[in-house]
Amino acid sequence: MRTSSTLSSKPRFDSSSIFPRIQSPDIILPASVAVNRMSSGQNRFRGIGVVHSSSEVVAIDDREVEGVGEKKREKPRVLKVGLICGGPSAERGISLNSARSVLDHIQGDDLHVSCYYIDPNLNAYAISSAQVYSNTPADFDFKLESLAQGFETLTDFAEHLAAYVDIVFPVIHGRFGEDGGIQELLEKSNVPFIGTRSKECRTAFDKYDASLELKRQGFITVPNFVLQGNELDESGLSRWFSNNQLDANSGKVVVKPTRAGSSIGVTVAYGVDDSLTKVREIMSEGIDDKVIVEIFLGGGKEFTAIVLDVGSDSIQQPVVFLPTEVELQTSNSGDISEKDAIFNYRRKYLPTQQVVYHTPPRFPLDVINKIREGASILFKKLGLRDFARIDGWFLPPSAAMSASEANDFGKTESGTVIFTDINLISGMEQTSFLFQQASKVGFSHSNILRTIIQHACIQFPNLASFCNKSSSRTSNPSKHEGLQKVFVIFGGDTSERQVSLMSGTNVWLNLQVSGDLEVTPCLLAPGNDDSPEATDVGSRAVWSLPYSLVLRHTTEEVLDACTEALDPTRAELTSKLRKKVMDEIENGLKKHNWFTGFDISDQQPIKFTLNKWIKLAKKVQATVFIAVHGGIGEDGTLQSLLEAEKVPYTGPGFSASKICMDKVATSLSVNHLTSFGVLTINKDVRRKEDLLNSSCFDVWGEVTSKLKCETLCIKPARDGCSTGVARICCASDLGVYVKALEDCLPRIPPNSLNKAHGVIEMPVPPPEFLIFEPFIETDEITIIPKSKTKNEGLLWKGKSRWVEITVGVIGKRGSMRSLMPSVTVKESGDILSLEEKFQGTESKGQRCGTGINLTPPPLSIMSTEALMKCKERIELIANTLELEGFSRIDAFVNVDNGEVLVIEVNTVPGMTPSTVLIHQALAEEPPVYPHVFFRTLLDLGSQRFM
């Protein structure tokens, strides 16, 4: 809710003009009807009403429920989808990412979504769509009792689904989602669902059982040995090593749980003893009590393939998309772990340069055809349904195994194909294999998801009436006349470039929802010190990207994909394979009247200089949405170039951007606001060269004496977003940091300093100036797990009365207003890393330092009056700095009086799917969903020169 400010006489910006009140079935209104506990003969649950992805609010009460009794108010031809995420496995954070992506792309006037969540203890909840946008499950786990509708039992949950949804879309990865658990629950209550049935799930999910089934079906499999229970069969494992010509002391193997997906717990071991140690670790961590040891496929190349069923009735007709080759990149760092490189959880889901994807794979054509043929056969033989992802290995002749039979499936003239893992519910986050491969053969995110849903419906007679033409929200790419042009630019060469790619991708996908926009994703390539770009910014390269090339994890991978796409030989092969797959899909789907065709054309990337790209933007009257974090995207350089050509763009102008990029200049600009309750942190600025040529002991003494503190925070003077930010507690810590600067290290490894910390990403090249500040001690906020108390909650002692907050501001220059502040909870270390801020993940069932944002601040921490004062001061800061469009202000706040101590201002804040700005927009009344939020920011930018 807006607050009036007494601190500024500048005109206020009416909130209703910031966020338009759009009447659309895509807008999700909050539940406002309280519910009573129903009698024992009915569904038993507690909490609020079920919230659909539409303007309908469904109260859980006989008198007001849509779909009860005669199903009053039911709208014809509207398919109600129940989206279920969460689960008990360590993949529940990825499940949340998948659910968020599905929710973004399937909504329309013919399809409404209700969201549900399964917690680690298999308790089921109906949640609002807003909760799906939480950074991690931990963000709302402790709020479930107050914000969600809880079901007494899973049976009650299934009965509810039977009454209120037409079909369930389970996106629970790992246990309970892919092992047949949720499927069996739905089958018992006759609830239609998308995906494979429970019996088939159980066989395919268990890696050991699946390998036995594959071997029975005549496929080549990787030799393995299974260990289960308390008494591990050491002698049997020793015999297995011997039978497979592996040295008992040093033979290299892979150890992995049989019933955990996404490479969780997968590790490399050497010899029998080491293997048993790794097995015990997996079991003791609760990942799985059944573990297999496999031969390490040295010299092999990993691949993954999406399979889509396009058949009719009960006749399967699987089509395998263009497979993806997974190339692991190893460095020459001497890190011993690099020789054990495997496609693990971190490489699969985080924006790391340790893995590169190639679609189609760089394999011989006979191998690609064998992969597609084998995956199709497996889909049928294993009785899979709707869609799946199948992983495996290509072994060249030099790496082929000798244990296979001559007639086993997988042999080609160029080598051997081995299938190893069946994924019943493939990851569906924005850049997942599903969307990468689907876009290569003509499907947008929306189109492929709706195709999967519609195909699932044809298998249930009572859903036949919904199998009509889909109203996908993605526009036809060939019809762009009269549309407003938007260029979304991301990338750059700072340590934040991978986050920038995530931000730009999210903005691009959300803006595509608007039917009146033509949105083009563009990559700002890194500058090269040996090229003209180093001195002439306007000569920097900008790539205009086709749909499929955006869906990558790193900017380097996008650039490589551009080069690969322009290679004539590679382009010709890709085109031929694409046409073949599209023909197979069309032959199956043309029988269904709901299939409206493909909506992604086969285009090539186009390279411009930055100057020519800006002139193109001017020519086509495009608005530039800036998502380049740090560097020229945030220091005013790009803004200056755009202003010179009168090209409208998002975010603050040149002057404000330049000031806010410089943390010292930012402090000086608001230093006069002390009497209004706005404070700044004392700073000591040092040149990098001076630090390299000085004694760390002497520098430590000088700085701590000047700043009158015992613990320091060191950070680059002109970089943002946690890059190079570290807490240093002594001279030796400073020595480690200075050594990293001297060696131009891209990152400081975890726990290299005296105080525990995660990876510290460093600016490359190192910054010229660095800032020392007193490390501000704030009151620790601890999330108490539900396992230790009846309800998950917060523990806060509140001694210092200061907590860290982050706040989005939005509006026109001079009338910026504050969104709802978020209190930042850091569960490991004292400074949030890039990974913690922008990629909510959990590992091995534990929270691994992920930042949790409490939006709004709990009343137990900050009173309403202090919160209002805080927002007034944030708005004063924003208007004093002449911000416009949107920005994010990081600060400390006194919870008693709302005084604000400024940390920094980000003029191009993170815009990833899990960013805190999304949480804060959703805290508006009514909630502002991502596609409306980003459209609002775009419109503010488009009005810049009006």
Short mmCIF file of C-alpha atoms in Angstrom, two decimals, residues 318-749:
data_model
loop_
_atom_site.label_atom_id
_atom_site.label_comp_id
_atom_site.label_asym_id
_atom_site.label_seq_id
_atom_site.Cartn_x
_atom_site.Cartn_y
_atom_site.Cartn_z
CA PRO A 318 6.67 -41.22 -29.69
CA VAL A 319 8.78 -38.65 -31.54
CA VAL A 320 12.28 -37.93 -30.27
CA PHE A 321 13.45 -34.32 -30.57
CA LEU A 322 16.98 -33.35 -31.58
CA PRO A 323 19.16 -34.72 -28.76
CA THR A 324 21.53 -32.49 -26.80
CA GLU A 325 25.19 -33.29 -26.23
CA VAL A 326 26.41 -32.40 -22.74
CA GLU A 327 30.01 -31.26 -22.96
CA LEU A 328 31.84 -30.90 -19.67
CA GLN A 329 34.53 -28.22 -19.62
CA THR A 330 37.55 -28.86 -17.43
CA SER A 331 40.03 -26.18 -16.48
CA ASN A 332 43.78 -26.30 -16.12
CA SER A 333 43.55 -25.05 -12.56
CA GLY A 334 45.08 -28.18 -11.11
CA ASP A 335 41.97 -28.70 -9.02
CA ILE A 336 41.89 -32.44 -8.28
CA SER A 337 38.11 -32.45 -8.50
CA GLU A 338 38.30 -31.52 -12.18
CA LYS A 339 39.52 -34.99 -13.14
CA ASP A 340 36.34 -36.35 -11.60
CA ALA A 341 34.08 -34.03 -13.60
CA ILE A 342 30.55 -35.37 -13.96
CA PHE A 343 27.26 -33.78 -14.92
CA ASN A 344 26.18 -33.14 -11.33
CA TYR A 345 23.41 -31.07 -9.74
CA ARG A 346 25.38 -27.82 -9.77
CA ARG A 347 26.41 -28.15 -13.41
CA LYS A 348 22.87 -29.03 -14.43
CA TYR A 349 21.04 -26.15 -12.77
CA LEU A 350 23.45 -23.27 -12.09
CA PRO A 351 24.91 -20.85 -14.65
CA THR A 352 28.39 -22.37 -14.64
CA GLN A 353 30.96 -22.34 -17.44
CA GLN A 354 31.79 -25.95 -16.64
CA VAL A 355 29.22 -27.36 -19.04
CA VAL A 356 28.19 -26.56 -22.64
CA TYR A 357 25.20 -27.93 -24.55
CA HIS A 358 25.08 -28.74 -28.27
CA THR A 359 21.71 -29.33 -29.98
CA PRO A 360 21.89 -31.40 -32.14
CA PRO A 361 24.94 -33.20 -30.77
CA ARG A 362 28.26 -33.16 -32.60
CA PHE A 363 27.98 -36.90 -33.17
CA PRO A 364 28.07 -38.82 -36.46
CA LEU A 365 24.66 -38.93 -38.15
CA ASP A 366 24.27 -42.68 -37.61
CA VAL A 367 24.73 -42.15 -33.88
CA ILE A 368 22.11 -39.37 -33.75
CA ASN A 369 19.67 -41.60 -35.62
CA LYS A 370 20.41 -44.49 -33.25
CA ILE A 371 19.76 -42.27 -30.21
CA ARG A 372 16.41 -41.16 -31.62
CA GLU A 373 15.44 -44.69 -32.60
CA GLY A 374 16.44 -46.16 -29.25
CA ALA A 375 14.71 -43.49 -27.16
CA SER A 376 11.51 -44.05 -29.14
CA ILE A 377 11.67 -47.81 -28.59
CA LEU A 378 12.35 -47.35 -24.89
CA PHE A 379 9.40 -44.99 -24.53
CA LYS A 380 7.13 -47.71 -25.92
CA LYS A 381 8.74 -50.67 -24.16
CA LEU A 382 8.64 -48.99 -20.76
CA GLY A 383 5.02 -47.89 -21.24
CA LEU A 384 5.76 -44.19 -20.83
CA ARG A 385 3.09 -41.59 -21.53
CA ASP A 386 2.83 -38.01 -22.88
CA PHE A 387 6.49 -36.98 -22.57
CA ALA A 388 9.79 -37.94 -20.95
CA ARG A 389 13.51 -37.26 -21.05
CA ILE A 390 15.96 -40.09 -21.67
CA ASP A 391 19.69 -39.74 -20.94
CA GLY A 392 22.63 -41.79 -22.08
CA TRP A 393 26.15 -41.99 -23.44
CA PHE A 394 27.84 -42.24 -26.82
CA LEU A 395 31.03 -44.28 -26.66
CA PRO A 396 33.39 -44.01 -29.63
CA PRO A 397 35.03 -47.30 -30.72
CA SER A 398 38.08 -46.58 -28.54
CA ALA A 399 35.88 -46.44 -25.44
CA ALA A 400 33.42 -49.24 -26.25
CA MET A 401 32.69 -51.82 -23.55
CA SER A 402 33.37 -55.46 -24.29
CA ALA A 403 30.64 -56.89 -22.07
CA SER A 404 27.73 -56.35 -24.48
CA GLU A 405 26.28 -59.03 -26.73
CA ALA A 406 26.71 -58.78 -30.48
CA ASN A 407 22.98 -58.33 -31.09
CA ASP A 408 22.36 -55.79 -28.29
CA PHE A 409 20.72 -52.53 -29.39
CA GLY A 410 23.02 -49.52 -29.52
CA LYS A 411 25.86 -50.53 -31.82
CA THR A 412 26.68 -48.35 -34.81
CA GLU A 413 29.62 -48.08 -37.19
CA SER A 414 30.72 -44.96 -35.34
CA GLY A 415 30.45 -46.30 -31.82
CA THR A 416 28.01 -47.44 -29.15
CA VAL A 417 24.89 -45.78 -27.74
CA ILE A 418 23.97 -46.60 -24.13
CA PHE A 419 20.82 -45.39 -22.37
CA THR A 420 21.22 -44.89 -18.62
CA ASP A 421 18.49 -42.72 -17.05
CA ILE A 422 14.75 -42.23 -17.56
CA ASN A 423 13.31 -38.91 -16.39
CA LEU A 424 9.54 -39.20 -16.02
CA ILE A 425 9.06 -35.49 -15.28
CA SER A 426 11.74 -33.55 -17.09
CA GLY A 427 12.85 -30.25 -15.61
CA MET A 428 10.80 -27.35 -16.98
CA GLU A 429 12.65 -24.27 -15.81
CA GLN A 430 12.94 -21.63 -18.53
CA THR A 431 16.16 -22.88 -20.14
CA SER A 432 15.61 -26.61 -19.56
CA PHE A 433 16.28 -29.34 -22.11
CA LEU A 434 12.55 -29.57 -22.79
CA PHE A 435 12.37 -25.98 -24.04
CA GLN A 436 15.82 -26.00 -25.66
CA GLN A 437 14.96 -29.00 -27.80
CA ALA A 438 11.32 -28.02 -28.40
CA SER A 439 12.33 -24.59 -29.71
CA LYS A 440 14.76 -26.25 -32.14
CA VAL A 441 11.80 -27.98 -33.80
CA GLY A 442 9.36 -25.08 -33.84
CA PHE A 443 7.68 -25.04 -30.40
CA SER A 444 7.53 -22.03 -28.11
CA HIS A 445 7.33 -22.62 -24.34
CA SER A 446 3.58 -22.14 -24.40
CA ASN A 447 3.00 -24.31 -27.46
CA ILE A 448 4.94 -27.35 -26.24
CA LEU A 449 3.35 -27.25 -22.77
CA ARG A 450 -0.15 -26.90 -24.18
CA THR A 451 0.56 -29.69 -26.65
CA ILE A 452 1.54 -31.98 -23.76
CA ILE A 453 -1.59 -31.02 -21.80
CA GLN A 454 -3.94 -31.46 -24.76
CA HIS A 455 -2.41 -34.81 -25.66
CA ALA A 456 -2.90 -36.00 -22.09
CA CYS A 457 -6.57 -35.00 -22.26
CA ILE A 458 -7.34 -37.29 -25.21
CA GLN A 459 -6.61 -40.29 -23.02
CA PHE A 460 -9.51 -39.47 -20.72
CA PRO A 461 -13.01 -39.69 -22.30
CA ASN A 462 -14.51 -37.12 -19.92
CA LEU A 463 -11.97 -34.55 -21.13
CA ALA A 464 -12.69 -35.00 -24.83
CA SER A 465 -14.64 -31.74 -24.97
CA PHE A 466 -11.48 -29.82 -24.06
CA CYS A 467 -9.52 -31.22 -27.00
CA ASN A 468 -10.23 -28.27 -29.23
CA LYS A 469 -8.12 -25.57 -30.76
CA SER A 470 -5.64 -24.13 -28.28
CA SER A 471 -5.32 -20.42 -27.72
CA SER A 472 -1.59 -20.24 -27.13
CA ARG A 473 -0.45 -16.82 -26.03
CA THR A 474 2.64 -16.78 -28.26
CA SER A 475 2.11 -14.74 -31.39
CA ASN A 476 2.85 -15.97 -34.88
CA PRO A 477 6.43 -14.87 -35.61
CA SER A 478 5.57 -14.09 -39.23
CA LYS A 479 2.94 -11.49 -38.29
CA HIS A 480 4.83 -8.55 -36.81
CA GLU A 481 3.32 -5.65 -38.72
CA GLY A 482 2.01 -2.90 -36.49
CA LEU A 483 3.53 -4.34 -33.32
CA GLN A 484 5.55 -2.23 -30.91
CA LYS A 485 9.22 -3.22 -31.16
CA VAL A 486 11.18 -4.08 -28.04
CA PHE A 487 14.87 -4.99 -27.85
CA VAL A 488 15.85 -6.77 -24.61
CA ILE A 489 19.63 -6.53 -24.14
CA PHE A 490 21.63 -8.64 -21.70
CA GLY A 491 25.10 -10.14 -21.29
CA GLY A 492 28.22 -7.99 -21.13
CA ASP A 493 31.57 -8.94 -19.63
CA THR A 494 31.22 -8.47 -15.88
CA SER A 495 31.01 -11.27 -13.34
CA GLU A 496 27.25 -10.63 -13.36
CA ARG A 497 26.85 -11.56 -17.04
CA GLN A 498 25.31 -14.97 -16.32
CA VAL A 499 22.73 -13.40 -14.00
CA SER A 500 22.16 -10.84 -16.76
CA LEU A 501 21.38 -13.67 -19.18
CA MET A 502 18.87 -15.08 -16.70
CA SER A 503 17.31 -11.64 -16.23
CA GLY A 504 17.10 -10.91 -19.94
CA THR A 505 15.63 -14.31 -20.73
CA ASN A 506 12.96 -13.86 -18.06
CA VAL A 507 12.05 -10.35 -19.25
CA TRP A 508 11.91 -11.51 -22.89
CA LEU A 509 9.65 -14.45 -22.14
CA ASN A 510 7.31 -12.40 -19.94
CA LEU A 511 6.98 -9.56 -22.44
CA GLN A 512 6.06 -12.04 -25.17
CA VAL A 513 2.76 -12.54 -23.38
CA SER A 514 1.67 -9.13 -24.66
CA GLY A 515 0.14 -9.63 -28.07
CA ASP A 516 0.95 -6.09 -29.19
CA LEU A 517 4.73 -6.46 -28.81
CA GLU A 518 7.47 -7.86 -31.03
CA VAL A 519 10.24 -8.69 -28.56
CA THR A 520 13.77 -9.41 -29.78
CA PRO A 521 16.39 -10.83 -27.37
CA CYS A 522 19.88 -9.36 -27.89
CA LEU A 523 23.24 -10.34 -26.42
CA LEU A 524 25.90 -7.75 -25.65
CA ALA A 525 29.11 -9.66 -26.36
CA PRO A 526 32.10 -9.19 -24.05
CA GLY A 527 34.77 -6.72 -25.09
CA ASN A 528 38.24 -7.92 -26.04
CA ASP A 529 41.25 -6.02 -24.72
CA ASP A 530 43.13 -6.68 -27.97
CA SER A 531 40.35 -5.38 -30.22
CA PRO A 532 38.98 -1.92 -31.06
CA GLU A 533 36.11 -2.63 -28.65
CA ALA A 534 38.48 -1.99 -25.76
CA THR A 535 38.65 1.72 -26.58
CA ASP A 536 35.52 2.20 -28.71
CA VAL A 537 32.41 1.09 -26.86
CA GLY A 538 30.28 1.66 -29.95
CA SER A 539 32.22 -1.09 -31.73
CA ARG A 540 31.20 -3.71 -29.18
CA ALA A 541 29.30 -6.60 -30.75
CA VAL A 542 25.58 -7.12 -30.18
CA TRP A 543 23.85 -10.28 -31.42
CA SER A 544 20.17 -10.33 -32.34
CA LEU A 545 19.15 -13.85 -31.33
CA PRO A 546 16.60 -16.35 -32.60
CA TYR A 547 14.36 -18.00 -30.00
CA SER A 548 16.28 -21.23 -29.51
CA LEU A 549 19.71 -19.64 -29.04
CA VAL A 550 18.62 -17.65 -25.99
CA LEU A 551 17.87 -20.76 -23.95
CA ARG A 552 21.36 -21.32 -22.59
CA HIS A 553 22.96 -21.15 -19.15
CA THR A 554 25.93 -18.88 -19.94
CA THR A 555 26.69 -15.99 -22.28
CA GLU A 556 29.71 -17.90 -23.54
CA GLU A 557 27.44 -20.74 -24.56
CA VAL A 558 25.13 -18.33 -26.40
CA LEU A 559 28.10 -16.90 -28.32
CA ASP A 560 29.35 -20.37 -29.20
CA ALA A 561 25.85 -21.30 -30.35
CA CYS A 562 25.79 -18.23 -32.63
CA THR A 563 29.08 -19.23 -34.22
CA GLU A 564 27.90 -22.81 -34.56
CA ALA A 565 24.60 -21.73 -36.13
CA LEU A 566 26.42 -19.74 -38.81
CA ASP A 567 28.72 -22.60 -39.78
CA PRO A 568 27.38 -23.77 -43.20
CA THR A 569 27.97 -27.49 -42.61
CA ARG A 570 26.50 -27.40 -39.14
CA ALA A 571 23.55 -25.27 -40.25
CA GLU A 572 22.73 -27.64 -43.11
CA LEU A 573 22.75 -30.71 -40.83
CA THR A 574 20.60 -28.96 -38.21
CA SER A 575 18.10 -27.85 -40.86
CA LYS A 576 17.72 -31.36 -42.27
CA LEU A 577 17.30 -32.96 -38.85
CA ARG A 578 14.86 -30.24 -37.81
CA LYS A 579 12.68 -30.81 -40.85
CA LYS A 580 12.71 -34.58 -40.28
CA VAL A 581 11.58 -34.23 -36.65
CA MET A 582 8.95 -31.61 -37.51
CA ASP A 583 7.51 -33.85 -40.22
CA GLU A 584 7.23 -36.73 -37.73
CA ILE A 585 5.53 -34.48 -35.17
CA GLU A 586 3.13 -33.01 -37.70
CA ASN A 587 2.17 -36.43 -39.06
CA GLY A 588 1.05 -37.39 -35.57
CA LEU A 589 -0.47 -34.13 -34.33
CA LYS A 590 -2.33 -33.18 -37.50
CA LYS A 591 -4.94 -35.79 -36.51
CA HIS A 592 -5.84 -33.60 -33.53
CA ASN A 593 -7.86 -30.47 -34.19
CA TRP A 594 -6.34 -28.69 -31.19
CA PHE A 595 -2.89 -28.58 -32.79
CA THR A 596 -2.48 -25.21 -34.50
CA GLY A 597 1.00 -25.79 -35.88
CA PHE A 598 4.49 -24.63 -34.99
CA ASP A 599 5.16 -21.07 -33.86
CA ILE A 600 8.95 -20.76 -33.84
CA SER A 601 10.62 -20.18 -37.21
CA ASP A 602 14.14 -21.26 -38.16
CA GLN A 603 16.17 -18.03 -38.05
CA GLN A 604 19.85 -17.17 -37.91
CA PRO A 605 21.53 -14.85 -35.40
CA ILE A 606 22.57 -11.42 -36.70
CA LYS A 607 25.67 -9.57 -35.53
CA PHE A 608 25.79 -5.76 -35.21
CA THR A 609 28.13 -3.22 -33.68
CA LEU A 610 26.55 -1.51 -30.70
CA ASN A 611 26.31 1.75 -32.67
CA LYS A 612 24.53 0.10 -35.61
CA TRP A 613 22.23 -1.78 -33.24
CA ILE A 614 21.19 1.49 -31.59
CA LYS A 615 20.57 3.08 -35.00
CA LEU A 616 18.39 0.07 -35.89
CA ALA A 617 16.44 0.55 -32.67
CA LYS A 618 15.88 4.17 -33.61
CA LYS A 619 14.82 3.25 -37.17
CA VAL A 620 12.19 0.71 -36.06
CA GLN A 621 11.15 2.89 -33.07
CA ALA A 622 12.04 0.21 -30.55
CA THR A 623 12.20 0.61 -26.78
CA VAL A 624 15.34 -0.95 -25.28
CA PHE A 625 14.83 -2.96 -22.10
CA ILE A 626 18.22 -2.91 -20.37
CA ALA A 627 19.09 -6.10 -18.48
CA VAL A 628 22.89 -5.74 -18.59
CA HIS A 629 24.11 -5.86 -14.98
CA GLY A 630 27.25 -3.91 -14.15
CA GLY A 631 29.73 -2.48 -16.65
CA ILE A 632 28.40 -0.32 -19.47
CA GLY A 633 24.85 -1.42 -18.75
CA GLU A 634 24.78 0.15 -15.31
CA ASP A 635 27.42 2.90 -15.26
CA GLY A 636 25.56 5.23 -17.64
CA THR A 637 27.51 4.38 -20.81
CA LEU A 638 24.74 2.49 -22.59
CA GLN A 639 22.18 5.00 -21.36
CA SER A 640 24.25 7.87 -22.79
CA LEU A 641 24.52 6.22 -26.21
CA LEU A 642 20.77 5.58 -26.32
CA GLU A 643 19.92 9.12 -25.20
CA ALA A 644 22.12 10.55 -27.96
CA GLU A 645 19.88 8.86 -30.55
CA LYS A 646 16.66 9.54 -28.60
CA VAL A 647 16.02 5.79 -28.24
CA PRO A 648 13.75 5.16 -25.23
CA TYR A 649 15.03 2.69 -22.64
CA THR A 650 14.15 1.30 -19.23
CA GLY A 651 15.57 2.36 -15.89
CA PRO A 652 17.35 5.49 -14.64
CA GLY A 653 19.10 7.96 -16.92
CA PHE A 654 22.78 8.50 -17.57
CA SER A 655 23.54 10.78 -14.63
CA ALA A 656 21.72 8.72 -11.97
CA SER A 657 23.23 5.49 -13.32
CA LYS A 658 26.75 6.90 -13.19
CA ILE A 659 26.32 8.10 -9.61
CA CYS A 660 24.74 4.89 -8.31
CA MET A 661 27.41 2.71 -9.93
CA ASP A 662 29.97 4.51 -7.78
CA LYS A 663 29.27 3.58 -4.17
CA VAL A 664 31.24 6.57 -2.85
CA ALA A 665 29.35 8.98 -5.10
CA THR A 666 26.07 7.42 -3.99
CA SER A 667 26.89 8.04 -0.33
CA LEU A 668 27.94 11.63 -1.00
CA SER A 669 24.70 12.30 -2.91
CA VAL A 670 22.49 11.35 0.05
CA ASN A 671 24.84 12.40 2.85
CA HIS A 672 22.79 15.54 3.54
CA LEU A 673 19.67 13.50 4.42
CA THR A 674 20.89 12.53 7.89
CA SER A 675 18.30 14.72 9.61
CA PHE A 676 15.58 12.84 7.72
CA GLY A 677 16.73 9.45 9.05
CA VAL A 678 18.88 8.46 6.04
CA LEU A 679 22.37 7.42 7.08
CA THR A 680 25.47 6.39 5.15
CA ILE A 681 28.36 4.08 5.97
CA ASN A 682 31.87 5.50 6.48
CA LYS A 683 34.26 4.41 3.75
CA ASP A 684 37.96 4.19 3.06
CA VAL A 685 38.91 3.97 -0.63
CA ARG A 686 42.20 2.40 -1.74
CA ARG A 687 43.79 1.84 -5.14
CA LYS A 688 44.33 -1.78 -6.08
CA GLU A 689 47.99 -1.06 -6.92
CA ASP A 690 48.56 0.44 -3.49
CA LEU A 691 47.13 -2.69 -1.85
CA LEU A 692 49.36 -4.94 -3.97
CA ASN A 693 52.46 -2.96 -2.98
CA SER A 694 51.68 -2.58 0.72
CA SER A 695 51.85 -4.79 3.76
CA CYS A 696 48.45 -6.28 4.47
CA PHE A 697 49.22 -6.03 8.18
CA ASP A 698 49.87 -2.28 7.86
CA VAL A 699 46.79 -1.67 5.71
CA TRP A 700 44.64 -3.62 8.14
CA GLY A 701 45.83 -1.52 11.06
CA GLU A 702 45.35 1.77 9.21
CA VAL A 703 41.83 1.00 7.98
CA THR A 704 40.45 -0.49 11.20
CA SER A 705 41.86 2.46 13.12
CA LYS A 706 40.35 5.01 10.71
CA LEU A 707 36.94 3.33 10.56
CA LYS A 708 37.00 2.42 14.29
CA CYS A 709 35.95 -1.21 13.79
CA GLU A 710 37.32 -4.73 14.16
CA THR A 711 35.66 -6.37 11.15
CA LEU A 712 35.63 -4.94 7.63
CA CYS A 713 33.65 -5.33 4.45
CA ILE A 714 35.69 -4.97 1.25
CA LYS A 715 34.08 -4.40 -2.14
CA PRO A 716 34.83 -2.94 -5.57
CA ALA A 717 34.08 0.80 -5.74
CA ARG A 718 32.29 0.48 -9.09
CA ASP A 719 30.68 -2.93 -9.33
CA GLY A 720 27.45 -4.30 -7.97
CA CYS A 721 25.40 -7.21 -6.88
CA SER A 722 27.74 -9.01 -4.45
CA THR A 723 30.62 -9.16 -6.94
CA GLY A 724 33.88 -9.10 -5.02
CA VAL A 725 32.11 -8.36 -1.71
CA ALA A 726 33.70 -10.10 1.26
CA ARG A 727 33.81 -9.93 5.04
CA ILE A 728 37.39 -9.81 6.32
CA CYS A 729 38.19 -10.32 9.98
CA CYS A 730 41.98 -10.01 10.09
CA ALA A 731 45.10 -9.14 8.11
CA SER A 732 45.40 -12.70 6.79
CA ASP A 733 41.90 -12.44 5.29
CA LEU A 734 42.99 -9.24 3.55
CA GLY A 735 46.03 -11.11 2.27
CA VAL A 736 43.86 -13.80 0.69
CA TYR A 737 41.69 -11.15 -0.98
CA VAL A 738 44.66 -9.11 -2.26
CA LYS A 739 46.27 -12.28 -3.62
CA ALA A 740 43.06 -13.01 -5.56
CA LEU A 741 43.27 -9.49 -7.03
CA GLU A 742 46.92 -9.98 -7.93
CA ASP A 743 46.28 -13.34 -9.62
CA CYS A 744 43.13 -12.06 -11.35
CA LEU A 745 41.16 -14.99 -9.92
CA PRO A 746 37.56 -15.22 -11.17
CA ARG A 747 36.43 -16.40 -7.75
CA ILE A 748 37.59 -17.04 -4.19
CA PRO A 749 36.71 -20.62 -3.14
#
